[in-house]
């Protein structure tokens, strides 16, 4: 492995932590969490497992389900990316718990205006992390890779499949909340706001990462 690829992996690890920090901010705002963690957050509300632990379990489930959607040729040609999902899932889950319980333990906004501020800060941080992850172009988290596999299997449009995937996760979170807590918890206006604003912020900040090109690309 050359030094440029090592640098890409390093950037990806940084982006993984930044993503977890952004999700923690959004969740701590208490206005609902991001769509990708909506199911795991709701599950953590009525079980002894944390949001990070559920994130690991759900991502590993995605990894298993992908096997049924991939051909042998797909798996062989993309084996490195497929296997990388496993350590990434464990790392991401641990980063989320680290941010939730040790880094942002102090963040518990009560007034609505401060909740909105925490939510928006989280959205910006999450967007910065996603843009960095895309820039690194070294690996993919299980949720994104699962969408990629579905897109390849059914020859769909990645953007539309990703939207449907996020909506499905939010719907499942709502159903779990209704079934086990007799109400909708963990999915609120913050979920909708994060879904709407993170994407545009990613597009806005992405050009500012061009300074990394000479560090990670061989010319």
PDB file of N, CA and C in Angstrom, residues 136-199:
ATOM      1  N   UNK A 136     -11.949  11.534   0.670  1.00  0.00           N
ATOM      2  CA  UNK A 136     -10.994  10.456   0.929  1.00  0.00           C
ATOM      3  C   UNK A 136     -11.154   9.326  -0.082  1.00  0.00           C
ATOM      4  N   UNK A 137     -12.399   8.998  -0.407  1.00  0.00           N
ATOM      5  CA  UNK A 137     -12.692   7.977  -1.413  1.00  0.00           C
ATOM      6  C   UNK A 137     -11.909   6.685  -1.160  1.00  0.00           C
ATOM      7  N   UNK A 138     -11.909   6.261   0.118  1.00  0.00           N
ATOM      8  CA  UNK A 138     -11.133   5.076   0.492  1.00  0.00           C
ATOM      9  C   UNK A 138     -12.013   3.901   0.878  1.00  0.00           C
ATOM     10  N   UNK A 139     -13.187   4.166   1.419  1.00  0.00           N
ATOM     11  CA  UNK A 139     -14.096   3.112   1.878  1.00  0.00           C
ATOM     12  C   UNK A 139     -15.487   3.705   2.002  1.00  0.00           C
ATOM     13  N   UNK A 140     -16.445   2.862   2.389  1.00  0.00           N
ATOM     14  CA  UNK A 140     -17.826   3.314   2.559  1.00  0.00           C
ATOM     15  C   UNK A 140     -18.394   2.704   3.831  1.00  0.00           C
ATOM     16  N   UNK A 141     -19.237   3.462   4.507  1.00  0.00           N
ATOM     17  CA  UNK A 141     -19.945   2.909   5.654  1.00  0.00           C
ATOM     18  C   UNK A 141     -21.029   1.962   5.154  1.00  0.00           C
ATOM     19  N   UNK A 142     -21.442   1.061   6.032  1.00  0.00           N
ATOM     20  CA  UNK A 142     -22.334  -0.025   5.624  1.00  0.00           C
ATOM     21  C   UNK A 142     -23.651   0.476   5.036  1.00  0.00           C
ATOM     22  N   UNK A 143     -24.217   1.537   5.635  1.00  0.00           N
ATOM     23  CA  UNK A 143     -25.476   2.055   5.120  1.00  0.00           C
ATOM     24  C   UNK A 143     -25.359   2.541   3.697  1.00  0.00           C
ATOM     25  N   UNK A 144     -24.284   3.251   3.397  1.00  0.00           N
ATOM     26  CA  UNK A 144     -24.062   3.768   2.049  1.00  0.00           C
ATOM     27  C   UNK A 144     -23.737   2.633   1.066  1.00  0.00           C
ATOM     28  N   UNK A 145     -22.940   1.686   1.535  1.00  0.00           N
ATOM     29  CA  UNK A 145     -22.587   0.565   0.658  1.00  0.00           C
ATOM     30  C   UNK A 145     -23.823  -0.286   0.360  1.00  0.00           C
ATOM     31  N   UNK A 146     -24.701  -0.412   1.338  1.00  0.00           N
ATOM     32  CA  UNK A 146     -25.947  -1.161   1.140  1.00  0.00           C
ATOM     33  C   UNK A 146     -26.777  -0.509   0.037  1.00  0.00           C
ATOM     34  N   UNK A 147     -26.853   0.826   0.058  1.00  0.00           N
ATOM     35  CA  UNK A 147     -27.577   1.548  -0.987  1.00  0.00           C
ATOM     36  C   UNK A 147     -26.893   1.337  -2.340  1.00  0.00           C
ATOM     37  N   UNK A 148     -25.567   1.360  -2.344  1.00  0.00           N
ATOM     38  CA  UNK A 148     -24.817   1.128  -3.579  1.00  0.00           C
ATOM     39  C   UNK A 148     -25.114  -0.253  -4.152  1.00  0.00           C
ATOM     40  N   UNK A 149     -25.174  -1.256  -3.278  1.00  0.00           N
ATOM     41  CA  UNK A 149     -25.453  -2.627  -3.723  1.00  0.00           C
ATOM     42  C   UNK A 149     -26.860  -2.731  -4.315  1.00  0.00           C
ATOM     43  N   UNK A 150     -27.845  -2.111  -3.649  1.00  0.00           N
ATOM     44  CA  UNK A 150     -29.222  -2.115  -4.156  1.00  0.00           C
ATOM     45  C   UNK A 150     -29.279  -1.426  -5.509  1.00  0.00           C
ATOM     46  N   UNK A 151     -28.583  -0.288  -5.624  1.00  0.00           N
ATOM     47  CA  UNK A 151     -28.567   0.468  -6.877  1.00  0.00           C
ATOM     48  C   UNK A 151     -27.994  -0.375  -8.009  1.00  0.00           C
ATOM     49  N   UNK A 152     -26.897  -1.079  -7.733  1.00  0.00           N
ATOM     50  CA  UNK A 152     -26.262  -1.918  -8.752  1.00  0.00           C
ATOM     51  C   UNK A 152     -27.126  -3.120  -9.105  1.00  0.00           C
ATOM     52  N   UNK A 153     -27.772  -3.694  -8.082  1.00  0.00           N
ATOM     53  CA  UNK A 153     -28.580  -4.901  -8.303  1.00  0.00           C
ATOM     54  C   UNK A 153     -29.807  -4.609  -9.143  1.00  0.00           C
ATOM     55  N   UNK A 154     -30.468  -3.474  -8.884  1.00  0.00           N
ATOM     56  CA  UNK A 154     -31.725  -3.169  -9.571  1.00  0.00           C
ATOM     57  C   UNK A 154     -31.577  -2.050 -10.598  1.00  0.00           C
ATOM     58  N   UNK A 155     -30.312  -1.648 -10.859  1.00  0.00           N
ATOM     59  CA  UNK A 155     -30.007  -0.628 -11.861  1.00  0.00           C
ATOM     60  C   UNK A 155     -30.820   0.652 -11.626  1.00  0.00           C
ATOM     61  N   UNK A 156     -30.825   1.095 -10.385  1.00  0.00           N
ATOM     62  CA  UNK A 156     -31.565   2.304 -10.040  1.00  0.00           C
ATOM     63  C   UNK A 156     -30.666   3.521  -9.991  1.00  0.00           C
ATOM     64  N   UNK A 157     -31.221   4.634  -9.587  1.00  0.00           N
ATOM     65  CA  UNK A 157     -30.495   5.890  -9.416  1.00  0.00           C
ATOM     66  C   UNK A 157     -30.098   6.005  -7.951  1.00  0.00           C
ATOM     67  N   UNK A 158     -28.799   6.193  -7.692  1.00  0.00           N
ATOM     68  CA  UNK A 158     -28.303   6.187  -6.310  1.00  0.00           C
ATOM     69  C   UNK A 158     -29.050   7.201  -5.441  1.00  0.00           C
ATOM     70  N   UNK A 159     -29.256   8.401  -5.947  1.00  0.00           N
ATOM     71  CA  UNK A 159     -29.905   9.450  -5.160  1.00  0.00           C
ATOM     72  C   UNK A 159     -31.308   9.061  -4.725  1.00  0.00           C
ATOM     73  N   UNK A 160     -32.073   8.487  -5.653  1.00  0.00           N
ATOM     74  CA  UNK A 160     -33.452   8.082  -5.337  1.00  0.00           C
ATOM     75  C   UNK A 160     -33.472   6.889  -4.387  1.00  0.00           C
ATOM     76  N   UNK A 161     -32.561   5.944  -4.610  1.00  0.00           N
ATOM     77  CA  UNK A 161     -32.482   4.787  -3.717  1.00  0.00           C
ATOM     78  C   UNK A 161     -32.101   5.229  -2.307  1.00  0.00           C
ATOM     79  N   UNK A 162     -31.150   6.179  -2.217  1.00  0.00           N
ATOM     80  CA  UNK A 162     -30.719   6.697  -0.918  1.00  0.00           C
ATOM     81  C   UNK A 162     -31.870   7.399  -0.214  1.00  0.00           C
ATOM     82  N   UNK A 163     -32.646   8.170  -0.949  1.00  0.00           N
ATOM     83  CA  UNK A 163     -33.805   8.849  -0.367  1.00  0.00           C
ATOM     84  C   UNK A 163     -34.811   7.830   0.152  1.00  0.00           C
ATOM     85  N   UNK A 164     -35.103   6.808  -0.657  1.00  0.00           N
ATOM     86  CA  UNK A 164     -36.033   5.765  -0.230  1.00  0.00           C
ATOM     87  C   UNK A 164     -35.524   4.998   0.974  1.00  0.00           C
ATOM     88  N   UNK A 165     -34.220   4.772   1.025  1.00  0.00           N
ATOM     89  CA  UNK A 165     -33.592   4.084   2.155  1.00  0.00           C
ATOM     90  C   UNK A 165     -33.761   4.894   3.437  1.00  0.00           C
ATOM     91  N   UNK A 166     -33.484   6.198   3.363  1.00  0.00           N
ATOM     92  CA  UNK A 166     -33.625   7.067   4.536  1.00  0.00           C
ATOM     93  C   UNK A 166     -35.074   7.140   5.013  1.00  0.00           C
ATOM     94  N   UNK A 167     -35.999   7.271   4.078  1.00  0.00           N
ATOM     95  CA  UNK A 167     -37.425   7.328   4.436  1.00  0.00           C
ATOM     96  C   UNK A 167     -37.850   6.023   5.094  1.00  0.00           C
ATOM     97  N   UNK A 168     -37.355   4.904   4.572  1.00  0.00           N
ATOM     98  CA  UNK A 168     -37.681   3.593   5.151  1.00  0.00           C
ATOM     99  C   UNK A 168     -37.179   3.482   6.581  1.00  0.00           C
ATOM    100  N   UNK A 169     -35.956   3.954   6.832  1.00  0.00           N
ATOM    101  CA  UNK A 169     -35.404   3.912   8.185  1.00  0.00           C
ATOM    102  C   UNK A 169     -36.240   4.755   9.144  1.00  0.00           C
ATOM    103  N   UNK A 170     -36.635   5.938   8.712  1.00  0.00           N
ATOM    104  CA  UNK A 170     -37.458   6.804   9.562  1.00  0.00           C
ATOM    105  C   UNK A 170     -38.812   6.156   9.839  1.00  0.00           C
ATOM    106  N   UNK A 171     -39.398   5.535   8.821  1.00  0.00           N
ATOM    107  CA  UNK A 171     -40.691   4.863   8.994  1.00  0.00           C
ATOM    108  C   UNK A 171     -40.571   3.700   9.980  1.00  0.00           C
ATOM    109  N   UNK A 172     -39.499   2.921   9.858  1.00  0.00           N
ATOM    110  CA  UNK A 172     -39.278   1.812  10.793  1.00  0.00           C
ATOM    111  C   UNK A 172     -39.094   2.339  12.208  1.00  0.00           C
ATOM    112  N   UNK A 173     -38.357   3.439  12.350  1.00  0.00           N
ATOM    113  CA  UNK A 173     -38.150   4.045  13.669  1.00  0.00           C
ATOM    114  C   UNK A 173     -39.474   4.467  14.286  1.00  0.00           C
ATOM    115  N   UNK A 174     -40.332   5.064  13.486  1.00  0.00           N
ATOM    116  CA  UNK A 174     -41.655   5.485  13.980  1.00  0.00           C
ATOM    117  C   UNK A 174     -42.494   4.285  14.412  1.00  0.00           C
ATOM    118  N   UNK A 175     -42.463   3.221  13.610  1.00  0.00           N
ATOM    119  CA  UNK A 175     -43.231   2.018  13.934  1.00  0.00           C
ATOM    120  C   UNK A 175     -42.707   1.362  15.215  1.00  0.00           C
ATOM    121  N   UNK A 176     -41.396   1.298  15.365  1.00  0.00           N
ATOM    122  CA  UNK A 176     -40.815   0.736  16.588  1.00  0.00           C
ATOM    123  C   UNK A 176     -41.197   1.563  17.807  1.00  0.00           C
ATOM    124  N   UNK A 177     -41.169   2.874  17.650  1.00  0.00           N
ATOM    125  CA  UNK A 177     -41.516   3.768  18.751  1.00  0.00           C
ATOM    126  C   UNK A 177     -42.979   3.599  19.145  1.00  0.00           C
ATOM    127  N   UNK A 178     -43.851   3.506  18.153  1.00  0.00           N
ATOM    128  CA  UNK A 178     -45.286   3.317  18.427  1.00  0.00           C
ATOM    129  C   UNK A 178     -45.539   1.963  19.082  1.00  0.00           C
ATOM    130  N   UNK A 179     -44.832   0.941  18.624  1.00  0.00           N
ATOM    131  CA  UNK A 179     -45.064  -0.414  19.124  1.00  0.00           C
ATOM    132  C   UNK A 179     -44.569  -0.607  20.550  1.00  0.00           C
ATOM    133  N   UNK A 180     -43.417  -0.006  20.865  1.00  0.00           N
ATOM    134  CA  UNK A 180     -42.797  -0.285  22.170  1.00  0.00           C
ATOM    135  C   UNK A 180     -42.898   0.857  23.175  1.00  0.00           C
ATOM    136  N   UNK A 181     -43.222   2.074  22.692  1.00  0.00           N
ATOM    137  CA  UNK A 181     -43.323   3.204  23.614  1.00  0.00           C
ATOM    138  C   UNK A 181     -44.632   3.964  23.498  1.00  0.00           C
ATOM    139  N   UNK A 182     -45.552   3.417  22.728  1.00  0.00           N
ATOM    140  CA  UNK A 182     -46.910   3.977  22.579  1.00  0.00           C
ATOM    141  C   UNK A 182     -46.910   5.447  22.172  1.00  0.00           C
ATOM    142  N   UNK A 183     -45.984   5.823  21.330  1.00  0.00           N
ATOM    143  CA  UNK A 183     -45.906   7.189  20.830  1.00  0.00           C
ATOM    144  C   UNK A 183     -44.702   7.326  19.922  1.00  0.00           C
ATOM    145  N   UNK A 184     -44.635   8.436  19.213  1.00  0.00           N
ATOM    146  CA  UNK A 184     -43.502   8.671  18.316  1.00  0.00           C
ATOM    147  C   UNK A 184     -42.435   9.452  19.062  1.00  0.00           C
ATOM    148  N   UNK A 185     -41.306   8.796  19.328  1.00  0.00           N
ATOM    149  CA  UNK A 185     -40.181   9.417  20.022  1.00  0.00           C
ATOM    150  C   UNK A 185     -38.925   9.218  19.188  1.00  0.00           C
ATOM    151  N   UNK A 186     -38.003  10.157  19.281  1.00  0.00           N
ATOM    152  CA  UNK A 186     -36.748  10.040  18.553  1.00  0.00           C
ATOM    153  C   UNK A 186     -36.814  10.529  17.121  1.00  0.00           C
ATOM    154  N   UNK A 187     -38.017  10.752  16.605  1.00  0.00           N
ATOM    155  CA  UNK A 187     -38.212  11.282  15.256  1.00  0.00           C
ATOM    156  C   UNK A 187     -39.048  12.544  15.381  1.00  0.00           C
ATOM    157  N   UNK A 188     -38.399  13.685  15.119  1.00  0.00           N
ATOM    158  CA  UNK A 188     -39.079  14.968  15.261  1.00  0.00           C
ATOM    159  C   UNK A 188     -38.658  15.902  14.137  1.00  0.00           C
ATOM    160  N   UNK A 189     -38.891  17.192  14.326  1.00  0.00           N
ATOM    161  CA  UNK A 189     -38.546  18.161  13.289  1.00  0.00           C
ATOM    162  C   UNK A 189     -37.054  18.169  12.982  1.00  0.00           C
ATOM    163  N   UNK A 190     -36.239  17.811  13.989  1.00  0.00           N
ATOM    164  CA  UNK A 190     -34.795  17.761  13.760  1.00  0.00           C
ATOM    165  C   UNK A 190     -34.410  16.730  12.719  1.00  0.00           C
ATOM    166  N   UNK A 191     -35.171  15.638  12.656  1.00  0.00           N
ATOM    167  CA  UNK A 191     -34.925  14.597  11.656  1.00  0.00           C
ATOM    168  C   UNK A 191     -35.146  15.138  10.256  1.00  0.00           C
ATOM    169  N   UNK A 192     -36.237  15.889  10.097  1.00  0.00           N
ATOM    170  CA  UNK A 192     -36.558  16.478   8.793  1.00  0.00           C
ATOM    171  C   UNK A 192     -35.543  17.554   8.426  1.00  0.00           C
ATOM    172  N   UNK A 193     -35.213  18.417   9.396  1.00  0.00           N
ATOM    173  CA  UNK A 193     -34.262  19.505   9.131  1.00  0.00           C
ATOM    174  C   UNK A 193     -32.904  18.955   8.713  1.00  0.00           C
ATOM    175  N   UNK A 194     -32.413  17.942   9.442  1.00  0.00           N
ATOM    176  CA  UNK A 194     -31.104  17.369   9.104  1.00  0.00           C
ATOM    177  C   UNK A 194     -31.130  16.724   7.722  1.00  0.00           C
ATOM    178  N   UNK A 195     -32.246  16.077   7.391  1.00  0.00           N
ATOM    179  CA  UNK A 195     -32.366  15.439   6.080  1.00  0.00           C
ATOM    180  C   UNK A 195     -32.339  16.470   4.954  1.00  0.00           C
ATOM    181  N   UNK A 196     -32.872  17.661   5.222  1.00  0.00           N
ATOM    182  CA  UNK A 196     -32.974  18.695   4.190  1.00  0.00           C
ATOM    183  C   UNK A 196     -31.719  19.544   4.052  1.00  0.00           C
ATOM    184  N   UNK A 197     -31.027  19.812   5.152  1.00  0.00           N
ATOM    185  CA  UNK A 197     -29.940  20.798   5.094  1.00  0.00           C
ATOM    186  C   UNK A 197     -28.542  20.194   4.959  1.00  0.00           C
ATOM    187  N   UNK A 198     -28.350  18.942   5.383  1.00  0.00           N
ATOM    188  CA  UNK A 198     -27.005  18.355   5.344  1.00  0.00           C
ATOM    189  C   UNK A 198     -26.486  18.260   3.913  1.00  0.00           C
ATOM    190  N   UNK A 199     -27.320  17.803   2.992  1.00  0.00           N
ATOM    191  CA  UNK A 199     -26.908  17.659   1.591  1.00  0.00           C
ATOM    192  C   UNK A 199     -26.397  18.955   0.978  1.00  0.00           C
TER     193      UNK A 199
END
